[in-house]
């Protein structure tokens, strides 16, 4: 007897309901509702090879509705990926099982993105589709010619980021992006119409998307809709009309199946309804074989691509870009040597632009951009022409005023590989992008955030635009490197470090205002240690001044005043607190000896957390209130960031 697609889809349903039941936790409704659509996708459209999950020209599949993770685990297992094994699926949601509650890119090959925060999967897929079109423009159809498929729920379409993401995709005409919307009209609280009455199809159409609808439980209709999506040159929304929890006779179609186990009774009834006789975690041989055959089918496309790659004159460069190795140090050496000679006084946002010159010249994989602040963030160089619908070979993206969308798209680009994204906005608006910055860190992605106007020193725009808590709150995100360089040499060093790490994101916090050079030597990358003595006490050391960014030059002024009074003061520049804390004890003790010397931190932002560096007996100079609107210099002085105001506090503290 030949196996039909409904039986294949029922394997997904059974695994989903049984795994959720075993874990007594999880979301059966979405995988059961979308099982038919997923079966058609894997059978007839998706280009994949389970034996080589990272094959560069594979289609990307993003389960944006990450709560339906069992859909991903079931299809990966059924099509023959080495993992998850059936044992992994049995241990769904348990410690050390790669079948985590939500799909994690670092747990399983074949999971292209970490999803769960609704809306972000789709927004990352936009970045993947940008990377695909860019690499296609550079390397041609021979090497790069794939699609990005997304499964998204009502929640992914309701979230605000959806607006940013689809606006960007529509504008850039990303026709290789196809979104399968699980249009089940149910969310956790109940029916979608409790909270929403928008015409989603009209909204997408108005944004430049192609929209097609289908009955998500009619295989021929699903196939027709997907084929139309593939044929259309615009990005496509495929509205799949489905029933959440399809197959569970008493619970389907209601929010009860969204996020709770069905229960033994309903599972028994579902087995009967679906005609599924197998025990939990068993798939009949003929059905498993039908799935495995789909997995094997992908091998020929992969092999044909391998032949094209072998014959391509671009092979070496293509593989280099996909490997993602960047030797920024050698690319920067001549530039840095010149800095030591010129000693330019410049805003660090400007010296970042200067550093980007040699970097974007040396590394064509760098793809820059800004959320409508190009001239302020100084993110564009002469080597990066605009990327747009008419020319995807460009390397500069005008993201528009879409900080969250930009950050998520950059995550998608980094996940895709072959490109290294950097993008700018004001440091204050990192809050708008924060959920995606967090996902850069969680997923271990090399994304560089160029965040300028990094303190009240930005001046006249006033408190809405002046970061206070942002630096420290970004430093709290695990695996996010926050750099706040003090001059052009540190900026160059921090750019090197940001590009040379390939296991996580970096923030460069940069000043609007001009900063004097503090460093003179470029012999070694001092920023690599996170903090270092930039100036030693001239007389017996009584104080260690620890400063970041624009406050390092100020610390040097304070040191001069102290020294004039016979008080020896070291100045420590701390471009990266986290890197410093990761150094060995000997180094940390050398820079900050535990001998009772007074430690003073100076940073034009919250003092929260700085006592970790200074000890509770230290002095923390900062700003624990909102700023004000006035010229930057006036504000710095007004809020106490002047040597004349800081020195007396230190003398008083020394007693
Ligand atoms: C940003 C975000 N907010 C809230 C949640 C919690 N949450 C998970 S699923 C869900 C409902 C999603 O509804 P829908 O996308 O229609 O999924 P369905 O119930 O149809 O499976 C919510 C609110 C989340 N995961 N992410
Ligand atoms: Mg729904």
XYZ file of C-alpha atoms and ligand atoms in Angstrom:
682
model
C 0.000 0.000 0.000
C 1.432 3.380 -0.897
C 1.605 5.970 1.812
C -0.353 9.157 1.309
C 0.537 12.648 2.486
C -2.104 12.653 5.204
C -0.461 9.607 6.778
C 2.908 11.310 6.555
C 1.469 14.419 8.188
C -0.110 12.285 10.902
C 3.381 11.129 11.885
C 4.147 14.761 12.766
C 0.885 15.016 14.677
C 1.514 11.849 16.661
C 5.074 12.779 17.571
C 3.965 16.261 18.619
C 1.103 15.151 20.840
C 3.077 12.286 22.393
C 6.207 14.328 23.072
C 4.198 17.125 24.673
C 2.307 14.586 26.741
C 5.538 12.897 27.896
C 7.072 16.241 28.842
C 3.792 17.372 30.343
C 4.691 20.676 28.727
C 4.724 22.151 25.239
C 2.519 23.173 22.341
C 0.754 20.479 20.334
C -1.767 22.697 18.518
C 0.519 24.397 16.033
C 2.414 21.306 14.783
C -0.862 19.378 14.494
C -2.471 22.235 12.595
C 0.447 22.838 10.245
C 1.455 19.198 9.701
C -0.198 19.036 6.283
C 1.443 22.246 5.098
C 4.849 21.083 6.381
C 4.436 17.778 4.584
C 3.847 19.525 1.263
C 6.756 21.888 1.885
C 9.179 19.041 2.544
C 7.752 16.808 -0.195
C 7.551 19.218 -3.060
C 9.392 22.469 -2.414
C 12.128 22.584 0.203
C 15.700 22.074 -1.033
C 17.592 20.299 1.731
C 20.011 17.462 2.357
C 19.853 15.822 5.805
C 23.300 14.304 5.228
C 24.813 17.764 4.773
C 22.697 20.166 6.835
C 24.991 23.145 6.302
C 25.227 22.863 2.523
C 25.472 26.556 1.527
C 22.880 26.519 -1.272
C 20.169 24.790 0.770
C 16.850 26.509 1.274
C 16.539 28.112 4.676
C 13.551 27.087 6.789
C 12.648 29.241 9.797
C 9.975 28.184 12.259
C 9.046 31.670 13.378
C 6.208 30.285 15.489
C 8.879 28.714 17.691
C 6.424 27.376 20.259
C 5.563 24.778 17.635
C 9.090 23.385 17.965
C 7.862 19.798 17.724
C 7.050 20.492 14.076
C 10.743 21.126 13.452
C 11.964 18.190 15.535
C 9.515 15.804 13.888
C 10.403 16.819 10.325
C 14.155 16.776 10.991
C 13.911 13.305 12.478
C 11.547 11.923 9.875
C 13.550 13.187 6.895
C 16.698 11.564 8.238
C 18.875 14.179 9.911
C 21.365 12.512 12.267
C 19.704 14.384 15.096
C 17.263 14.602 16.733
C 17.081 10.898 17.404
C 13.825 9.385 18.618
C 15.399 9.309 22.077
C 16.011 13.049 21.837
C 12.341 13.500 20.941
C 11.285 11.301 23.846
C 13.238 13.734 26.013
C 11.600 16.799 24.495
C 12.053 19.805 26.816
C 14.308 17.894 29.248
C 17.785 18.902 30.342
C 20.453 18.066 27.717
C 17.959 17.087 25.031
C 18.640 19.100 21.847
C 14.847 19.182 21.500
C 14.590 22.295 23.620
C 11.316 24.002 24.418
C 11.881 26.352 21.517
C 14.191 25.630 18.558
C 17.799 26.668 19.231
C 20.218 27.128 16.345
C 23.115 25.898 18.486
C 21.388 22.669 19.494
C 20.535 21.088 16.156
C 21.852 21.369 12.636
C 18.795 21.989 10.513
C 17.425 24.504 12.996
C 18.419 27.631 11.114
C 17.470 30.155 13.795
C 16.555 30.358 17.435
C 12.894 31.306 17.592
C 10.219 31.759 20.204
C 10.090 35.510 20.685
C 7.235 35.928 18.224
C 7.884 37.916 15.067
C 11.647 37.702 15.192
C 11.932 34.505 13.166
C 10.194 36.110 10.211
C 12.317 39.241 10.653
C 15.495 37.151 10.668
C 14.302 35.363 7.547
C 14.226 38.760 5.825
C 17.951 39.049 6.575
C 18.574 35.553 5.234
C 16.770 36.481 2.042
C 18.872 39.657 1.727
C 22.077 37.655 2.178
C 20.907 35.174 -0.458
C 20.179 37.858 -3.051
C 23.452 39.654 -2.286
C 25.576 36.519 -2.656
C 23.600 35.576 -5.757
C 24.469 38.948 -7.277
C 28.146 38.411 -6.463
C 28.530 34.700 -7.242
C 25.676 34.010 -9.679
C 22.952 31.361 -9.944
C 25.565 28.664 -10.238
C 26.546 28.952 -6.583
C 23.713 30.779 -4.856
C 20.115 30.145 -5.806
C 17.881 29.261 -2.900
C 14.736 30.294 -1.055
C 13.845 31.211 2.492
C 10.699 29.561 3.870
C 9.014 30.675 7.063
C 6.215 29.242 9.155
C 4.639 32.093 11.104
C 1.604 32.258 13.343
C -0.967 34.916 14.107
C 1.359 36.156 16.840
C 4.283 36.654 14.438
C 2.028 38.781 12.250
C 0.619 40.825 15.145
C 3.931 41.826 16.699
C 5.176 45.307 15.837
C 8.371 43.971 14.294
C 6.257 42.399 11.585
C 5.599 45.846 10.198
C 9.302 46.677 10.034
C 10.286 43.302 8.604
C 7.725 43.093 5.825
C 8.254 46.737 4.931
C 11.925 46.068 4.348
C 11.265 42.834 2.455
C 8.635 44.452 0.257
C 10.849 47.433 -0.492
C 13.815 45.252 -1.372
C 11.610 42.963 -3.472
C 12.787 39.768 -1.789
C 10.914 37.355 -4.044
C 12.779 34.352 -2.656
C 11.055 34.825 0.683
C 7.894 32.783 1.252
C 5.942 33.007 4.481
C 3.503 30.236 5.360
C 1.028 31.842 7.727
C -0.705 29.435 10.083
C -3.998 31.250 9.710
C -5.874 29.391 12.452
C -7.552 32.457 14.005
C -6.538 31.279 17.488
C -4.003 32.619 19.989
C -3.556 31.882 23.695
C -6.377 34.062 24.961
C -8.852 32.625 22.498
C -10.067 33.726 19.085
C -7.949 36.257 17.194
C -10.998 38.503 16.948
C -10.757 39.192 20.681
C -7.917 41.519 19.863
C -7.572 41.998 16.123
C -9.695 42.884 13.173
C -7.174 43.997 10.601
C -7.175 42.820 7.012
C -3.789 41.146 6.970
C -3.878 40.242 3.295
C -4.538 43.885 2.437
C -1.728 45.043 4.712
C 0.778 42.718 3.074
C -0.425 43.609 -0.397
C -0.056 47.304 0.430
C 3.524 46.618 1.477
C 4.461 45.154 -1.890
C 3.863 41.500 -1.101
C 2.121 38.854 -3.118
C -0.663 37.213 -1.105
C -2.229 33.848 -1.812
C -4.621 31.786 0.267
C -5.188 28.075 0.605
C -7.000 25.451 2.628
C -4.183 24.259 4.887
C -5.649 20.752 5.063
C -6.128 20.233 1.312
C -2.855 18.951 -0.133
C -3.561 19.963 -3.720
C -4.615 23.426 -2.659
C -1.504 23.882 -0.513
C 0.671 22.817 -3.447
C -1.106 25.225 -5.770
C -0.605 28.136 -3.382
C 3.055 27.368 -2.824
C 3.648 27.056 -6.549
C 2.042 30.453 -7.077
C 4.266 31.904 -4.373
C 7.372 30.464 -5.962
C 6.373 31.822 -9.361
C 5.673 35.351 -8.157
C 8.609 37.791 -8.190
C 7.475 39.470 -4.950
C 7.882 38.131 -1.421
C 4.854 35.952 -0.743
C 2.478 35.501 2.137
C 0.696 32.177 1.883
C -2.316 32.307 4.172
C -2.905 28.678 5.131
C -6.370 28.312 6.561
C -5.890 25.673 9.247
C -7.503 24.212 12.340
C -5.260 24.378 15.396
C -4.758 20.933 16.895
C -6.213 19.263 13.783
C -7.115 15.674 14.563
C -7.945 16.067 18.247
C -11.709 15.552 18.038
C -12.793 17.429 21.165
C -10.142 20.103 21.421
C -9.165 21.097 17.895
C -10.028 24.597 16.804
C -9.765 26.038 20.300
C -7.040 27.705 22.324
C -7.064 24.646 24.617
C -4.666 22.878 22.250
C -2.287 25.816 21.934
C 0.014 25.130 24.841
C -1.091 22.200 26.971
C -0.819 18.440 26.669
C -3.953 16.909 25.172
C -4.293 14.409 28.037
C -4.507 10.615 27.756
C -8.179 10.492 26.887
C -8.001 13.023 24.079
C -4.816 11.430 22.764
C -6.617 8.085 22.542
C -9.507 9.756 20.736
C -7.060 11.491 18.378
C -5.349 8.196 17.546
C -8.744 6.821 16.614
C -9.721 9.866 14.595
C -6.455 9.829 12.650
C -6.355 6.060 12.305
C -2.968 6.071 14.001
C -2.442 2.719 15.738
C 1.234 2.958 16.600
C 2.524 3.282 20.130
C 4.004 6.625 21.198
C 7.306 7.403 19.468
C 6.843 4.666 16.911
C 6.351 5.442 13.249
C 5.226 2.625 10.927
C 7.998 1.534 8.569
C 6.207 2.455 5.364
C 5.478 5.977 6.592
C 9.013 6.460 7.867
C 10.363 5.201 4.534
C 8.248 7.705 2.659
C 9.709 10.497 4.777
C 13.273 9.195 4.470
C 12.870 9.076 0.700
C 12.277 12.841 0.755
C 15.533 13.264 2.621
C 17.445 11.218 0.076
C 15.926 13.185 -2.797
C 17.910 16.257 -1.761
C 21.253 14.587 -2.378
C 21.164 15.032 -6.150
C 20.616 18.811 -5.979
C 23.459 19.028 -3.488
C 25.750 16.918 -5.692
C 24.982 18.982 -8.775
C 25.846 22.091 -6.813
C 29.134 20.506 -5.692
C 30.091 19.964 -9.306
C 29.269 23.571 -10.173
C 31.339 24.734 -7.214
C 34.316 22.597 -8.246
C 34.194 24.065 -11.732
C 33.769 27.634 -10.550
C 36.589 30.130 -10.711
C 35.020 31.722 -7.630
C 35.327 28.602 -5.518
C 38.096 29.821 -3.219
C 36.529 33.190 -2.542
C 33.071 31.694 -2.052
C 34.344 29.167 0.461
C 36.394 31.831 2.227
C 33.317 33.977 2.714
C 31.204 31.077 3.896
C 33.916 30.061 6.391
C 33.763 33.582 7.819
C 37.449 34.030 8.660
C 38.491 37.649 9.047
C 42.044 38.729 9.795
C 41.267 42.307 10.696
C 44.599 42.831 12.416
C 46.704 42.751 9.280
C 44.106 44.744 7.333
C 44.416 47.500 9.947
C 48.147 47.657 10.585
C 49.060 50.390 8.077
C 46.047 52.468 9.103
C 46.922 52.207 12.791
C 50.560 53.085 12.213
C 49.378 56.238 10.455
C 47.096 57.093 13.389
C 50.073 56.993 15.739
C 51.756 59.569 13.502
C 48.760 61.808 12.790
C 47.196 61.694 16.283
C 43.829 62.896 14.942
C 41.396 64.581 17.292
C 37.998 63.283 16.254
C 34.672 62.017 17.530
C 34.909 58.256 17.924
C 31.978 57.895 15.503
C 34.231 59.634 12.978
C 37.254 57.489 13.780
C 34.969 54.459 13.375
C 34.214 55.642 9.842
C 37.942 56.037 9.280
C 38.600 52.498 10.529
C 35.814 51.173 8.308
C 37.690 52.498 5.275
C 40.460 49.867 5.241
C 38.095 47.240 6.677
C 35.401 47.562 4.029
C 38.124 47.730 1.378
C 39.743 44.500 2.584
C 36.585 42.526 3.365
C 33.859 42.484 0.708
C 31.721 40.387 3.061
C 31.117 43.413 5.290
C 27.547 44.624 4.739
C 26.850 47.934 6.427
C 23.791 49.993 7.088
C 21.971 52.328 9.397
C 18.446 52.913 10.626
C 18.204 56.284 8.892
C 21.191 57.809 10.679
C 23.903 57.191 8.128
C 25.408 60.665 8.430
C 25.281 60.531 12.233
C 26.479 56.959 12.719
C 29.218 57.345 10.091
C 28.590 53.817 8.870
C 29.028 54.316 5.134
C 32.322 54.223 3.268
C 33.240 54.751 -0.366
C 33.592 50.969 -0.723
C 29.980 50.237 0.164
C 27.537 51.264 -2.526
C 23.831 50.912 -1.732
C 22.152 47.516 -1.890
C 18.708 47.811 -3.429
C 16.125 46.048 -5.542
C 17.964 46.940 -8.725
C 21.406 46.023 -7.473
C 21.744 43.415 -4.770
C 25.529 43.448 -5.126
C 25.573 46.660 -3.077
C 26.925 46.520 0.438
C 25.075 49.296 2.201
C 21.500 48.949 3.379
C 19.284 51.913 4.060
C 17.190 50.171 6.706
C 14.886 53.131 7.263
C 13.661 53.919 10.761
C 13.476 50.272 11.740
C 15.984 49.588 14.535
C 14.425 46.284 15.603
C 13.922 45.184 12.013
C 17.522 46.084 11.195
C 18.925 44.148 14.140
C 16.803 41.080 13.387
C 17.720 41.242 9.695
C 21.391 41.410 10.661
C 20.896 38.277 12.769
C 19.424 36.560 9.726
C 22.360 37.629 7.562
C 24.848 36.312 10.107
C 22.891 33.052 10.368
C 22.876 32.718 6.596
C 26.633 33.139 6.424
C 28.868 34.563 3.732
C 28.251 38.125 4.916
C 29.201 40.011 8.083
C 26.633 42.674 8.978
C 27.117 45.915 10.860
C 24.481 48.548 11.437
C 24.072 51.842 13.182
C 21.635 53.785 15.283
C 21.878 56.014 18.349
C 22.908 54.202 21.549
C 19.641 55.361 23.130
C 17.642 53.484 20.505
C 19.409 50.222 21.223
C 16.369 49.817 23.451
C 14.237 49.610 20.302
C 16.507 46.841 18.994
C 17.226 45.130 22.276
C 15.219 41.901 21.821
C 17.174 41.219 18.629
C 20.502 42.193 20.209
C 19.694 39.611 22.852
C 19.079 37.016 20.144
C 22.396 37.916 18.459
C 24.066 37.068 21.750
C 22.047 33.931 22.467
C 22.643 32.586 18.967
C 26.349 33.452 19.025
C 26.228 35.634 15.934
C 28.865 38.020 14.663
C 26.834 41.201 14.321
C 28.377 44.601 15.005
C 26.177 47.349 16.411
C 27.522 50.839 15.793
C 25.807 52.881 18.510
C 26.693 56.537 18.457
C 25.835 59.613 20.522
C 26.776 57.593 23.548
C 26.202 60.041 26.437
C 24.868 63.427 27.503
C 27.863 64.661 25.502
C 25.573 64.425 22.472
C 24.024 67.644 23.713
C 21.065 69.568 22.449
C 18.663 66.737 21.616
C 17.999 66.432 25.313
C 17.102 63.634 27.705
C 15.059 61.547 25.264
C 18.230 61.127 23.225
C 20.791 60.835 26.009
C 21.665 57.324 27.143
C 21.945 56.847 30.899
C 21.316 53.178 31.673
C 21.999 51.767 28.199
C 25.710 51.012 28.536
C 25.362 49.046 31.732
C 22.172 47.342 30.632
C 23.843 46.174 27.420
C 26.812 44.946 29.462
C 24.372 42.734 31.373
C 23.508 40.705 28.258
C 25.561 37.487 28.300
C 27.914 37.004 25.341
C 27.473 40.591 24.126
C 30.770 42.463 23.937
C 30.296 46.149 24.728
C 33.173 48.355 23.617
C 33.465 52.016 24.508
C 36.732 53.182 22.968
C 38.390 56.451 24.019
C 40.162 57.574 20.866
C 40.921 56.698 17.254
C 43.457 54.021 18.179
C 41.129 52.244 20.578
C 38.350 52.489 17.985
C 40.553 50.683 15.469
C 41.440 48.052 18.064
C 37.818 47.485 19.052
C 36.730 47.113 15.418
C 39.403 44.439 15.030
C 38.167 42.609 18.094
C 34.533 42.852 17.027
C 35.259 41.380 13.598
C 37.674 38.735 14.765
C 35.252 37.207 17.243
C 32.945 34.880 15.373
C 30.912 33.567 18.276
C 28.931 36.600 19.298
C 27.905 40.197 18.727
C 29.627 43.435 19.669
C 28.493 46.937 20.440
C 30.692 49.906 19.645
C 29.528 52.844 21.785
C 30.836 55.952 20.100
C 30.829 59.658 20.833
C 29.209 62.417 18.877
C 31.722 64.972 20.198
C 35.387 65.257 19.261
C 37.805 63.468 21.576
C 41.513 64.104 21.971
C 43.934 61.240 21.361
C 45.013 59.607 24.582
C 46.953 56.698 23.150
C 50.226 57.190 21.383
C 51.417 53.665 20.695
C 49.892 51.037 18.448
C 52.397 48.300 19.256
C 49.845 45.911 20.684
C 46.058 45.777 20.841
C 45.605 46.994 24.409
C 41.810 46.918 24.112
C 42.021 43.137 23.837
C 42.585 42.962 27.574
C 39.465 45.010 28.230
C 41.266 47.506 30.477
C 44.828 48.654 30.863
C 46.932 51.329 32.504
C 47.065 54.114 29.963
C 49.013 56.410 32.257
C 51.002 55.584 35.436
C 51.162 57.626 38.606
C 54.111 60.033 38.639
C 54.342 60.087 42.409
C 53.353 57.466 44.993
C 50.062 56.039 43.779
C 47.071 56.878 45.956
C 44.306 56.679 43.375
C 43.369 54.616 40.333
C 41.042 56.391 37.929
C 39.048 53.998 35.750
C 37.255 55.542 32.786
C 35.690 54.601 29.477
C 35.272 56.347 26.138
C 34.957 60.109 26.299
C 35.776 60.127 30.010
C 39.300 58.748 29.607
C 40.729 62.100 28.547
C 38.844 63.656 31.468
C 40.417 61.122 33.823
C 43.828 62.168 32.542
C 42.988 65.799 33.410
C 41.893 64.750 36.882
C 45.138 62.811 37.289
C 47.127 65.905 36.344
C 45.347 67.954 39.017
C 45.920 65.252 41.626
C 49.568 64.881 40.710
C 50.002 68.664 41.030
C 48.881 68.242 44.613
C 51.329 65.396 45.196
C 48.703 62.649 44.893
C 49.821 59.882 42.548
C 47.093 58.651 40.195
C 47.008 55.875 37.585
C 44.610 56.212 34.695
C 43.029 52.996 33.474
C 41.134 52.940 30.207
C 38.425 50.286 30.188
C 37.063 49.894 26.643
C 35.473 46.558 27.589
C 34.460 45.703 31.131
C 33.571 42.120 30.232
C 36.894 41.429 28.537
C 38.723 42.810 31.537
C 36.779 40.627 33.948
C 37.687 37.611 31.803
C 41.457 38.193 32.203
C 43.454 36.098 34.648
C 43.794 37.207 38.251
C 47.434 38.206 37.852
C 46.592 40.704 35.127
C 43.529 42.063 36.918
C 45.558 42.493 40.116
C 48.274 44.289 38.261
C 45.828 46.846 36.820
C 43.629 47.043 39.919
C 45.732 45.884 42.869
C 43.840 44.833 45.942
C 45.951 46.973 48.255
C 43.470 49.534 49.455
C 44.269 52.098 46.751
C 41.193 54.244 46.144
C 39.478 53.312 42.879
C 37.394 55.921 41.095
C 35.185 55.097 38.129
C 34.217 57.836 35.690
C 31.571 57.134 33.070
C 28.884 59.547 31.853
C 26.072 57.092 32.541
C 24.510 55.231 35.439
C 26.802 54.337 38.354
C 24.768 51.150 38.801
C 27.132 48.189 38.907
C 30.375 50.164 38.899
C 31.094 49.271 42.506
C 31.851 45.779 41.163
C 34.978 47.366 39.687
C 35.789 49.941 42.347
C 34.713 48.008 45.437
C 32.203 49.482 47.830
C 34.875 51.798 49.244
C 35.475 53.327 45.843
C 34.033 56.435 44.297
C 31.644 56.214 41.342
C 31.317 59.312 39.194
C 28.342 58.987 36.867
C 24.840 60.172 36.176
C 21.866 58.628 37.933
C 19.209 60.899 36.526
C 18.023 61.935 33.082
C 20.041 64.538 31.204
C 18.880 67.861 29.780
C 18.888 69.856 26.585
C 21.927 72.089 26.141
C 25.244 72.025 24.290
C 27.223 68.894 25.204
C 30.107 70.729 26.833
C 27.728 72.711 29.033
C 25.950 69.520 30.097
C 29.156 67.687 30.894
C 30.202 70.508 33.176
C 26.700 70.960 34.638
C 26.455 67.286 35.560
C 29.891 67.225 37.139
C 32.080 65.779 34.419
C 34.961 68.226 34.792
C 38.309 67.882 36.514
C 37.499 70.860 38.727
C 34.428 69.073 40.065
C 35.849 65.567 40.311
C 39.265 66.270 41.878
C 37.881 67.763 45.119
C 35.597 64.739 45.602
C 38.602 62.441 45.371
C 40.636 64.552 47.790
C 37.717 64.535 50.227
C 37.397 60.783 49.911
C 41.105 60.296 50.570
C 40.511 62.311 53.744
C 7.198 38.286 21.871
C 6.363 37.193 22.467
N 5.286 37.512 23.177
C 4.548 36.540 23.760
C 4.902 35.220 23.635
C 4.089 34.151 24.339
N 3.315 33.403 23.340
C 3.743 32.252 22.830
S 2.713 31.623 21.674
C 1.638 32.913 21.865
C 0.373 32.972 21.060
C 0.700 32.940 19.641
O -0.431 32.784 18.868
P -0.261 32.167 17.431
O 0.939 32.704 16.794
O -1.545 32.345 16.729
O 0.025 30.643 17.723
P -1.033 29.453 17.799
O -1.784 29.603 19.108
O -1.916 29.567 16.634
O -0.171 28.239 17.807
C 2.104 33.801 22.814
C 1.393 35.024 23.229
C 6.051 34.941 22.878
N 6.483 33.700 22.695
N 6.744 35.936 22.278
Mg -2.859 31.193 15.822
